[in-house]
Short mmCIF file of C-alpha atoms in Angstrom, two decimals:
data_model
loop_
_atom_site.label_atom_id
_atom_site.label_comp_id
_atom_site.label_asym_id
_atom_site.label_seq_id
_atom_site.Cartn_x
_atom_site.Cartn_y
_atom_site.Cartn_z
CA PHE A 735 173.13 -159.56 219.45
CA GLN A 736 171.31 -156.61 219.09
CA MET A 737 168.32 -157.45 222.15
CA LEU A 738 171.54 -158.20 224.35
CA ARG A 739 173.31 -154.62 223.56
CA ALA A 740 170.06 -153.07 223.89
CA VAL A 741 169.54 -154.43 227.35
CA VAL A 742 173.35 -153.69 228.24
CA TYR A 743 172.84 -150.00 227.41
CA MET A 744 169.87 -150.04 229.44
CA VAL A 745 171.25 -151.21 232.35
CA ILE A 746 173.72 -148.82 232.27
CA LEU A 747 171.70 -145.94 232.12
CA GLN A 748 169.62 -147.12 234.99
CA LEU A 749 172.53 -147.36 236.88
CA ALA A 750 173.79 -144.07 236.25
CA SER A 751 170.48 -142.08 236.59
CA LYS A 752 170.67 -144.14 240.58
CA LYS A 753 174.46 -142.77 241.57
CA ALA A 754 173.34 -139.30 239.70
CA LEU A 755 170.20 -139.59 242.11
CA ALA A 756 172.54 -140.68 245.21
CA MET A 757 174.16 -137.22 244.85
CA THR A 758 173.38 -135.05 247.59
CA SER A 759 173.03 -131.51 247.35
CA VAL A 760 171.83 -128.00 248.90
CA THR A 761 170.72 -124.97 247.61
CA PHE A 762 170.21 -121.49 248.57
CA HIS A 763 170.54 -118.07 247.67
CA GLY A 764 171.13 -119.46 243.67
CA ILE A 765 173.99 -121.36 244.53
CA THR A 766 173.76 -124.84 245.19
CA ASP A 767 176.23 -127.27 246.84
CA THR A 768 177.32 -131.10 245.25
CA LEU A 769 178.80 -133.83 246.94
CA LYS A 770 181.59 -135.75 245.22
CA PRO A 771 180.98 -139.22 244.61
CA GLU A 772 183.31 -139.63 247.19
CA ASP A 773 182.09 -138.15 249.71
CA GLU A 774 178.84 -138.98 249.85
CA LYS A 775 179.12 -140.73 253.22
CA TYR A 776 179.02 -136.96 254.48
CA ALA A 777 175.69 -136.09 253.30
CA ASP A 778 174.49 -136.15 256.86
CA ALA A 779 177.29 -133.34 257.35
CA LEU A 780 175.74 -131.50 254.47
CA ASN A 781 171.97 -131.77 255.55
CA THR A 782 172.59 -130.72 259.04
CA ALA A 783 174.52 -127.91 257.61
CA ALA A 784 171.65 -126.97 255.79
CA ASP A 785 169.04 -126.99 258.18
CA ALA A 786 171.18 -124.80 260.48
CA PHE A 787 171.52 -121.97 257.56
CA ARG A 788 167.31 -122.43 257.43
CA GLU A 789 166.77 -121.71 261.30
CA ALA A 790 169.44 -118.86 261.95
CA GLU A 791 167.89 -117.26 258.03
CA SER A 792 165.04 -117.23 259.89
CA LEU A 793 166.36 -116.22 263.34
CA PHE A 794 167.97 -113.37 261.64
CA ASN A 795 164.38 -112.02 260.23
CA ASP A 796 162.67 -112.82 262.77
CA GLU A 797 161.23 -109.18 264.36
CA ASP A 798 161.00 -110.57 268.22
CA PHE A 799 164.97 -111.27 267.18
CA VAL A 800 166.01 -108.29 265.40
CA ASN A 801 163.75 -105.69 268.52
CA ARG A 802 164.87 -107.99 271.21
CA ARG A 803 161.97 -108.79 272.06
CA GLY A 804 161.55 -111.61 274.45
CA TRP A 805 164.83 -111.95 274.55
CA LYS A 806 167.17 -111.14 278.28
CA ARG A 807 169.62 -108.39 278.82
CA GLU A 808 172.65 -110.34 280.36
CA VAL A 809 176.36 -108.56 280.60
CA GLU A 810 177.95 -105.96 278.10
CA THR A 811 180.97 -106.26 276.51
CA GLU A 812 183.84 -103.59 277.21
CA ASP A 813 182.87 -101.80 274.21
CA GLY A 814 178.83 -102.02 275.70
CA ASP A 815 177.63 -104.77 273.40
CA VAL A 816 174.78 -106.72 275.01
CA VAL A 817 174.77 -110.22 275.52
CA TYR A 818 170.64 -111.20 275.34
CA SER A 819 169.76 -114.94 275.95
CA LYS A 820 166.36 -116.66 275.63
CA HIS A 821 165.56 -120.33 277.13
CA THR A 822 164.18 -122.97 273.97
CA PRO A 823 162.73 -126.00 274.46
CA LYS A 824 166.75 -127.01 274.17
CA GLY A 825 168.37 -125.21 276.39
CA LYS A 826 169.53 -121.35 276.52
CA MET A 827 170.29 -119.37 273.45
CA VAL A 828 172.58 -116.36 273.58
CA THR A 829 173.17 -113.68 271.17
CA VAL A 830 175.46 -110.20 270.59
CA SER A 831 175.40 -107.40 267.76
CA THR A 832 179.30 -105.87 267.39
CA VAL A 833 180.56 -103.92 264.99
CA LEU A 834 183.74 -105.74 263.35
CA GLU A 835 186.69 -103.15 261.18
CA GLY A 836 186.89 -104.88 257.92
CA HIS A 837 184.77 -104.70 254.92
CA VAL A 838 182.32 -107.46 255.05
CA ASP A 839 183.55 -109.86 251.86
CA ALA A 840 186.77 -109.62 253.67
CA VAL A 841 184.82 -110.34 256.92
CA ILE A 842 183.36 -113.88 255.75
CA LYS A 843 186.70 -114.23 254.20
CA GLU A 844 188.81 -114.49 257.08
CA THR A 845 186.21 -116.04 259.56
CA TRP A 846 185.79 -118.86 256.99
CA THR A 847 188.79 -119.55 255.68
CA GLY A 848 191.02 -118.91 259.28
CA ILE A 849 189.98 -121.82 261.26
CA ASP A 850 193.20 -122.90 261.47
CA THR A 851 194.82 -119.90 262.78
CA LEU A 852 192.09 -119.21 265.85
CA PRO A 853 194.45 -120.65 268.35
CA ASP A 854 197.17 -118.00 267.58
CA TRP A 855 194.60 -114.74 268.83
CA ASN A 856 191.85 -116.77 271.07
CA PRO A 857 193.01 -117.57 274.27
CA ASN A 858 190.34 -119.69 274.61
CA ILE A 859 190.80 -121.99 271.68
CA ASN A 860 192.70 -124.74 272.24
CA TYR A 861 193.12 -126.18 268.46
CA ALA A 862 190.99 -125.86 265.08
CA SER A 863 191.17 -127.13 261.89
CA ILE A 864 188.99 -128.53 258.78
CA VAL A 865 188.40 -132.15 258.86
CA VAL A 866 187.04 -132.10 255.33
CA SER A 867 186.04 -130.07 252.98
CA LEU A 868 183.33 -130.70 250.59
CA THR A 869 182.24 -127.45 248.26
CA ASP A 870 183.32 -124.57 248.47
CA HIS A 871 180.47 -123.22 250.54
CA SER A 872 180.25 -125.90 253.51
CA ASP A 873 182.86 -128.01 255.20
CA ILE A 874 183.57 -130.08 258.45
CA VAL A 875 185.94 -128.63 261.58
CA THR A 876 186.95 -129.75 264.68
CA TYR A 877 187.95 -127.63 267.46
CA GLY A 878 188.88 -127.12 271.17
CA ASN A 879 188.31 -125.04 273.77
CA ASN A 880 190.84 -124.20 276.48
CA ASP A 881 189.20 -124.13 280.35
CA VAL A 882 186.66 -120.82 280.73
CA LEU A 883 185.77 -119.88 283.76
CA ILE A 884 184.44 -123.14 285.16
CA VAL A 885 184.23 -124.70 281.88
CA SER A 886 186.30 -127.81 281.37
CA GLY A 887 188.06 -127.91 278.05
CA ARG A 888 185.10 -129.34 275.88
CA ASP A 889 186.12 -130.61 271.94
CA PHE A 890 183.68 -129.65 268.91
CA VAL A 891 183.11 -131.39 265.50
CA SER A 892 180.69 -129.50 263.73
CA SER A 893 179.35 -129.44 260.44
CA ARG A 894 179.58 -125.89 258.51
CA LEU A 895 177.69 -123.75 255.81
CA TYR A 896 177.45 -120.33 254.19
CA ARG A 897 176.11 -118.26 251.64
CA PRO A 898 176.04 -114.72 250.17
CA THR A 899 172.64 -112.97 251.23
CA PRO A 900 170.48 -110.21 249.56
CA GLY A 901 172.31 -106.99 250.29
CA GLY A 902 175.71 -107.79 250.20
CA GLY A 903 175.87 -109.36 253.42
CA TYR A 904 176.60 -113.32 254.34
CA ILE A 905 175.61 -116.13 256.85
CA MET A 906 177.13 -118.59 258.08
CA VAL A 907 176.26 -121.26 259.99
CA SER A 908 177.99 -124.43 262.29
CA ARG A 909 175.95 -127.42 263.45
CA SER A 910 177.50 -130.77 265.70
CA VAL A 911 178.18 -133.96 264.07
CA GLU A 912 179.64 -136.87 264.74
CA ILE A 913 181.84 -139.07 262.09
CA ASP A 914 184.40 -141.78 263.04
CA SER A 915 187.29 -140.31 262.06
CA LYS A 916 186.85 -137.78 265.09
CA PRO A 917 186.18 -139.56 268.32
CA VAL A 918 186.10 -137.34 271.75
CA VAL A 919 189.38 -136.19 272.19
CA LYS A 920 191.27 -137.15 275.32
CA ASP A 921 190.92 -135.24 278.13
CA LYS A 922 187.78 -133.09 276.32
CA VAL A 923 183.98 -133.48 276.54
CA ARG A 924 182.42 -134.02 273.48
CA ALA A 925 179.79 -130.83 273.67
CA HIS A 926 176.53 -130.40 271.16
CA LEU A 927 176.20 -127.76 269.27
CA TYR A 928 172.95 -126.81 268.20
CA LEU A 929 173.62 -123.84 266.25
CA ALA A 930 175.87 -120.93 265.58
CA ALA A 931 175.02 -118.31 263.74
CA VAL A 932 176.61 -115.66 262.15
CA GLN A 933 175.18 -112.67 259.76
CA PHE A 934 177.49 -110.10 258.70
CA ARG A 935 176.29 -107.61 256.77
CA PRO A 936 177.91 -103.90 255.34
CA HIS A 937 177.82 -101.18 257.74
CA PRO A 938 175.67 -98.34 256.18
CA GLU A 939 177.95 -95.44 257.28
CA ASN A 940 181.26 -97.27 256.53
CA GLU A 941 182.21 -99.61 254.12
CA LYS A 942 185.51 -100.54 256.09
CA LYS A 943 182.69 -101.82 258.62
CA THR A 944 181.07 -104.82 259.44
CA LEU A 945 177.78 -105.23 261.48
CA CYS A 946 177.73 -108.82 262.95
CA ASP A 947 175.09 -110.53 264.62
CA VAL A 948 176.09 -114.03 266.28
CA ALA A 949 173.49 -116.39 268.18
CA MET A 950 174.62 -119.95 269.44
CA LEU A 951 172.61 -122.76 271.35
CA CYS A 952 174.97 -125.30 272.11
CA ASP A 953 174.91 -128.21 275.84
CA LEU A 954 177.77 -128.37 277.30
CA LYS A 955 177.80 -131.69 278.48
CA GLY A 956 179.47 -133.20 281.46
CA MET A 957 178.62 -132.93 284.86
CA LEU A 958 177.63 -129.15 285.42
CA PRO A 959 174.64 -128.10 287.14
CA LYS A 960 172.40 -126.32 284.61
CA MET A 961 171.94 -123.32 286.54
CA LEU A 962 175.79 -122.96 286.54
CA VAL A 963 175.83 -123.56 282.56
CA ASN A 964 173.26 -120.84 282.02
CA GLN A 965 175.46 -118.16 284.05
CA VAL A 966 178.39 -119.32 281.93
CA LEU A 967 177.40 -119.00 278.76
CA PRO A 968 176.85 -115.40 278.13
CA LYS A 969 179.92 -114.66 279.65
CA ILE A 970 181.99 -117.13 277.59
CA MET A 971 179.54 -115.20 274.84
CA VAL A 972 181.47 -111.82 275.63
CA MET A 973 184.90 -113.79 276.21
CA ASP A 974 184.61 -114.28 272.16
CA THR A 975 183.05 -111.16 271.30
CA GLU A 976 185.63 -109.12 272.66
CA GLN A 977 188.96 -111.67 271.53
CA ASN A 978 186.70 -111.18 268.13
CA VAL A 979 186.42 -107.22 268.13
CA LYS A 980 190.28 -107.06 268.74
CA HIS A 981 191.15 -109.67 265.74
CA PHE A 982 189.58 -107.83 263.24
CA LYS A 983 191.08 -104.32 264.74
CA GLU A 984 194.37 -105.49 264.47
CA LEU A 985 193.94 -106.79 261.10
CA ALA A 986 192.50 -103.69 259.51
CA GLU A 987 195.51 -101.83 261.63
CA LYS A 988 198.37 -104.57 259.38
CA GLU A 989 196.18 -103.40 256.51
CA ALA A 990 196.80 -99.95 256.87
CA HIS A 991 200.43 -99.70 257.43
#
């Protein structure tokens, strides 16, 4: 009997150990996100976001990116912020740097938690919502664009992750994933987001402002010729940047009053 109890105890320990080992987690900057057992089906999504975070952090720390060496000047926003582009093996990456109204902590909070309200203030967005919240710093979202310029409505499902970074800033990333609960939306084209990354940094001269760097690499899919896609991506970046700047300005004015 004692031997049987010992065997049963060992089996229980082995099962518990295997279950613990199966828990997916990622760690950046001293913060670990661990999936709950019921969310292990999203392990690939969390790992996808982690890969995107590594790429984004490497990009933002690259001196060539900081100085825009090897990047082509494309177009300016109405505030004079310049969109640059660079050809990569996966397509054309675009980037822009701007200044947003608001303390950096407030800006990341609004950006992370405010996805449901995106269609209320950004006319380019048709719908947006969180599919599942995985941890405090990671989730899966879906959103769709309205027709923009020559591009008909696109549909996205992506895994997001953010972290505070040294110096009091944040990096937030998003990358496309496929999950069974979110098939392609009717009348939309499922686009593929290789990387959407934003870096928020405290403004060195005004704590009520935030420096914002955005980079995006996306395959719009569909039947659009590559040449037209390359022409329209910088313009889409301009439109989104202008709406973002306007939104945070309005939030700051509301807070002031």
